[in-house]
C-alpha positions in Angstrom: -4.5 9.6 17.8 -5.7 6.2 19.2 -8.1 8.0 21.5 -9.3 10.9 19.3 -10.4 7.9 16.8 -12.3 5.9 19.8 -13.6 9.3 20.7 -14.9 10.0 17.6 -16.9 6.0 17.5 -18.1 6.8 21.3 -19.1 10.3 20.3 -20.9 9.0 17.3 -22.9 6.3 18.6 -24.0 8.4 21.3 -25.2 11.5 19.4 -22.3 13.1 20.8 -21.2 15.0 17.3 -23.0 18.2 17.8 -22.0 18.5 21.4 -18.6 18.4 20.6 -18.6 20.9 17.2 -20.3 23.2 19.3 -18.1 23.1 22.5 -14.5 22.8 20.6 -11.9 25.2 22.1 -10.8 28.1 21.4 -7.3 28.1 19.8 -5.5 28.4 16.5 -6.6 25.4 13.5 -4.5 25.3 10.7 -5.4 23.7 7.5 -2.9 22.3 5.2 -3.3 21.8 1.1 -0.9 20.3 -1.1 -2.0 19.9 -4.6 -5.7 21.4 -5.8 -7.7 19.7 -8.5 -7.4 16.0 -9.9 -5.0 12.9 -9.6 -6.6 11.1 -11.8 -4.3 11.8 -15.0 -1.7 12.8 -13.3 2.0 11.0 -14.7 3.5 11.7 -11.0 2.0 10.6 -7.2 -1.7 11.2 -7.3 -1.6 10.9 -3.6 -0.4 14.8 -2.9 -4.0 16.1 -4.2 -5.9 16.8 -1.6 -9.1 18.2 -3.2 -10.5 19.6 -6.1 -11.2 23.2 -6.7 -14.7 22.6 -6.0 -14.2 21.3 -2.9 -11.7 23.9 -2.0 -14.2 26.3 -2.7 -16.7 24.6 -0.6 -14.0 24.5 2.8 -13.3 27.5 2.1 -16.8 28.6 2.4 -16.8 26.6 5.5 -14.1 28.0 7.3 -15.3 31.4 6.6 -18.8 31.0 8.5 -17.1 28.8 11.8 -13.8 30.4 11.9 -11.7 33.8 12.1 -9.0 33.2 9.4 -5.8 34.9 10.1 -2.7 35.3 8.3 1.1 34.2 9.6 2.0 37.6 10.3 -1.2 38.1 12.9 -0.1 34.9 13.7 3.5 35.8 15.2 1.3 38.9 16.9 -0.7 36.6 18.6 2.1 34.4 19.6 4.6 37.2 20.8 1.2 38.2 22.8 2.0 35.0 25.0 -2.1 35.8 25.3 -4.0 32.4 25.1 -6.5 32.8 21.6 -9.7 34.2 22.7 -11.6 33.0 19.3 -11.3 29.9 17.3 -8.4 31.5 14.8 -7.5 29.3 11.3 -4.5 29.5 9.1 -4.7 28.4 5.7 -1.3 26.6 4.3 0.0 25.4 1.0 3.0 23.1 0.9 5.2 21.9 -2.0 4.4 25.3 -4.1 2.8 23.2 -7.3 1.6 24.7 -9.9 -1.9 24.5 -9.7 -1.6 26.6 -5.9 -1.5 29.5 -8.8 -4.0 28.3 -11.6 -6.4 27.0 -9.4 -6.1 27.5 -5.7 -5.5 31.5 -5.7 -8.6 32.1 -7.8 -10.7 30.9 -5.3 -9.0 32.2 -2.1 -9.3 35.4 -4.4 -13.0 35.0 -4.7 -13.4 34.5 -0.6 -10.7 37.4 0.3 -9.1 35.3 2.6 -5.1 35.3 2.7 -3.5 31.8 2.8 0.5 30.9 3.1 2.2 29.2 0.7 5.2 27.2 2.1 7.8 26.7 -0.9 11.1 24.0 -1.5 13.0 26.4 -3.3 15.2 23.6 -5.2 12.0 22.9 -7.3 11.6 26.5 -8.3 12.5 28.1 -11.8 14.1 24.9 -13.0 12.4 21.4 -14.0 13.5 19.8 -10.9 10.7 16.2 -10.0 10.4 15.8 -6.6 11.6 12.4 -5.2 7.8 11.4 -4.2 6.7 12.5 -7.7 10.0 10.4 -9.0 9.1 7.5 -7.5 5.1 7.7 -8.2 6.1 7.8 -11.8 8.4 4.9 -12.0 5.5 2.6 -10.3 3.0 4.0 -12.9 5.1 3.5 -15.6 6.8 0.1 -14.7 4.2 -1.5 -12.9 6.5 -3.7 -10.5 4.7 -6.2 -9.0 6.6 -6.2 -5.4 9.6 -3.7 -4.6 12.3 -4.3 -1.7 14.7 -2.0 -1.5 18.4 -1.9 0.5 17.3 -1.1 4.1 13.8 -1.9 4.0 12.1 -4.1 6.2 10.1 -5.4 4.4 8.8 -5.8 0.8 6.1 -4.0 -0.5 3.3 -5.7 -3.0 0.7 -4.7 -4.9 -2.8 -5.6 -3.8 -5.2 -3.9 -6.5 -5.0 -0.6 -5.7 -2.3 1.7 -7.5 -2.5 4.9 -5.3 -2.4 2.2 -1.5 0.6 0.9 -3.3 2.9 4.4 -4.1 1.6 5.4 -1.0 3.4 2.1 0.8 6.5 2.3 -0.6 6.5 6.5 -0.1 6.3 5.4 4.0 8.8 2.6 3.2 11.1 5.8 1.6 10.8 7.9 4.3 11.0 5.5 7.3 14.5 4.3 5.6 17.8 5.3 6.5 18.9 6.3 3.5 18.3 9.1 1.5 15.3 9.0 -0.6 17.8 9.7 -4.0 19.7 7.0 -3.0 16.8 4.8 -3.0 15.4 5.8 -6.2 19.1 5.6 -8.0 18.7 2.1 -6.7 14.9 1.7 -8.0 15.9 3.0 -11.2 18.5 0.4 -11.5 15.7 -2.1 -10.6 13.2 -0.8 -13.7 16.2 -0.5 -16.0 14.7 2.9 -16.4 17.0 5.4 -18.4 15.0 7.7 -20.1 14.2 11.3 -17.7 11.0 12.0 -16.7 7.9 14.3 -17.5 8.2 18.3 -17.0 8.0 19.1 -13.4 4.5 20.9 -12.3 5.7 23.6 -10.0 5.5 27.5 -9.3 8.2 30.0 -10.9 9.5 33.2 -9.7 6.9 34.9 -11.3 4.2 33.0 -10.3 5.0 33.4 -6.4 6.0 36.9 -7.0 2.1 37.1 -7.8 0.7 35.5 -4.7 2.7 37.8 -2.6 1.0 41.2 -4.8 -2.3 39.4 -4.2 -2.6 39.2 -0.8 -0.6 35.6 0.1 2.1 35.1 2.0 5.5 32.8 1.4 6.7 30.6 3.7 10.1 28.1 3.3 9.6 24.7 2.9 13.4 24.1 3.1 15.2 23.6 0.1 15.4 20.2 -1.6 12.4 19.2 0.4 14.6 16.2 2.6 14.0 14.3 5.9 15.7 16.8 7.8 16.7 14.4 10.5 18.6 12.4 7.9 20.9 15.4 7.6 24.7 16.0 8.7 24.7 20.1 10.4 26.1 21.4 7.5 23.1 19.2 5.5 21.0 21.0 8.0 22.2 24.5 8.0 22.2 24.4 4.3 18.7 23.5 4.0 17.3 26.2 6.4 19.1 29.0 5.2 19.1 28.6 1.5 15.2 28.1 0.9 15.3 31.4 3.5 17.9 33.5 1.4 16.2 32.4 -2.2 13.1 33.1 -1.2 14.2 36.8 0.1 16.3 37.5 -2.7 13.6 36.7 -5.6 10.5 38.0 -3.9 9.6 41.1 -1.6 9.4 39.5 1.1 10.9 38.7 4.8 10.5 34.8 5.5 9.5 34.0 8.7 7.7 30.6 8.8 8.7 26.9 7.9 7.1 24.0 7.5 8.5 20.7 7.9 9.3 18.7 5.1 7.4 15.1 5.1 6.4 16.4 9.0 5.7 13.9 11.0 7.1 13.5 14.5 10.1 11.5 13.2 11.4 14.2 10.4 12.5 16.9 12.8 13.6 17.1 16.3 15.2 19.9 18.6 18.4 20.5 16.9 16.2 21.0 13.8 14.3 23.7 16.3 17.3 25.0 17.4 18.2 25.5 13.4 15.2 27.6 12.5 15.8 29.9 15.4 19.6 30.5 15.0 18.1 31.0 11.0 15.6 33.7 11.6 12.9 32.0 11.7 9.6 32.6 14.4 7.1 29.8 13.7 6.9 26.1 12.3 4.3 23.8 11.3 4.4 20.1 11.2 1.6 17.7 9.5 -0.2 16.4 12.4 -4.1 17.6 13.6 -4.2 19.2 16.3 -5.8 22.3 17.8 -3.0 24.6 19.0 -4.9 26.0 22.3 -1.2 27.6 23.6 0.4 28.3 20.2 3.1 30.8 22.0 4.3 27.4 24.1 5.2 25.6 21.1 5.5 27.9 18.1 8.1 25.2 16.9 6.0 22.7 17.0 2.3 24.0 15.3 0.0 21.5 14.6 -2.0 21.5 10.9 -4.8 19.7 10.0 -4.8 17.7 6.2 -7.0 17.5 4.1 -8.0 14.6 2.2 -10.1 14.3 -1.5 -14.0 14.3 -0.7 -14.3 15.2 2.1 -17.4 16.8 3.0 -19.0 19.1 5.5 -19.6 16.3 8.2 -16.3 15.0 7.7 -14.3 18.4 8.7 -16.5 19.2 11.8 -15.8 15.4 12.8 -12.3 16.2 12.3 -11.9 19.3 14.2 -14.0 18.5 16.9 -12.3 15.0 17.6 -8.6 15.9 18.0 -5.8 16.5 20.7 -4.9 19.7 22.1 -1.7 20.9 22.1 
């Protein structure tokens, strides 16, 4: 990461950024969405939008003129193939399975006729189930704590001016923690003296996902109560990987193939985790770090995904494709 980002200065201050968009490998880009449309008035973590539907329309767009999109099930074809990619191939990905995937998302994947794979934590479907991050994000709005230490935390975290650099601290204080993230928020709640529930959750039914499949998407599992999975006992474990993969085949028409890490950084899965989704059925897995996957049949474990953040533009995504490692 340290040298794409002093590749990407060099590369700037010489002129270099056209070079390198032009020349960038062949190989399979992934692009990964979380929430579509404003954080702004949102009661839960603002942080998880990553554009608007304007803007989504506008990569979208993009992608279409520089970029063959493919769906997971060409995918696994093109891994199985062992063949290196011959084009610059891009997956589009969805993870979390919020709401406004449906209201606002499909329509415009709809309007492009691209497919795109939506990766779902079946614990938060059909029920009113908040997420731990969105848990968390609302007891900070809400309480306004000027500093928060928690039980196994290094260090405290305070607020500096800025709301959404604040949740977004203590969220890599939660995850970087030993304990479980419910165990910290029990212990936050405590803190706030907070007693009262929170706000409906904002996330797909059946119904809803049942629809993305008859219109062209495809379902991927996003394990089941959407924890650390390296926090986990085996049983934890097995429980996780083949309950999303079971719910999701028993409500929708489907066979569920694909996974993508929960949180999905380097530190949130490992090989046993690996060896978990293969003894489960599973062919592919995507984490949450950019990357171009030049050799996606020697790690189809281990795929990389590019996120995207609010606002950014046209510049900012060939910058960020043509400036990255290859894996």
């Amino acid at each position: 990461m340290k040298f794409s980002r002093l590749k990407r200065k060099l590369g700037g201050l010489l002129g270099l950024d056209s070079y390198y968009w032009e020349n960038r490998p062949n190989g399979l880009y992934c692009l990964n969405f979380h929430r579509i449309g404003s954080g702004e008035d949102t009661p839960f973590d603002p942080c998880v939008f990553s554009c608007s539907t304007n803007e989504l329309d506008n990569h979208i767009g993009f992608i279409k003129q520089h970029f063959a999109v493919i769906s997971l099930t060409e995918l696994e074809q093109l891994i199985k193939s062992k063949s290196p990619p011959t084009k610059r191939y891009m997956c589009l990905t969805f993870d979390d399975g919020y709401v406004d995937n449906f209201t606002n998302a499909l329509p415009v994947l709809k309007k492009h006729n691209v497919t795109a794979s939506f990766f779902i934590a079946t614990g938060l479907v059909g029920n009113n189930t908040v997420p731990w991050w969105d848990k968390i994000a609302y007891l900070i709005k809400r309480y306004k704590p000027s500093e928060v230490i928690l039980s196994g935390w290094n260090q405290k975290i305070i607020y500096s001016g800025n709301q959404e650099s604040y949740i977004r601290d203590i969220l890599s204080a939660v995850k970087l923690c030993k304990y479980s993230a419910n165990e910290q928020i029990l212990e936050i709640e405590r803190e706030l003296s907070h007693s009262t529930g929170y706000p409906d959750a904002e996330f797909m039914s059946w119904e809803q996902l049942n629809t993305l499949l008859a219109e062209g998407m495809e379902i991927g599992a996003h394990s089941h109560n959407h924890d650390i999975l390296t926090k986990l006992t085996d049983d934890e474990l097995f429980y996780e990987l083949s309950h999303s993969k079971a719910l999701l085949e028993q409500y929708l028409p489907c066979q569920v193939t694909a996974f993508s890490y929960p949180v999905g950084n380097k530190s949130t899965y490992n090989q046993k985790v690996i060896d978990g989704l293969r003894n489960t059925g599973y062919q592919i897995a995507f984490n949450f770090l950019p990357g171009v996957n030049i050799s996606p049949s020697n790690s189809p474990y281990d795929l990389h995904r590019f996120p995207i953040a609010p606002e950014a533009d046209e510049a900012a995504l060939k910058n960020m494709f043509s400036y990255t490692g290859k894996f």
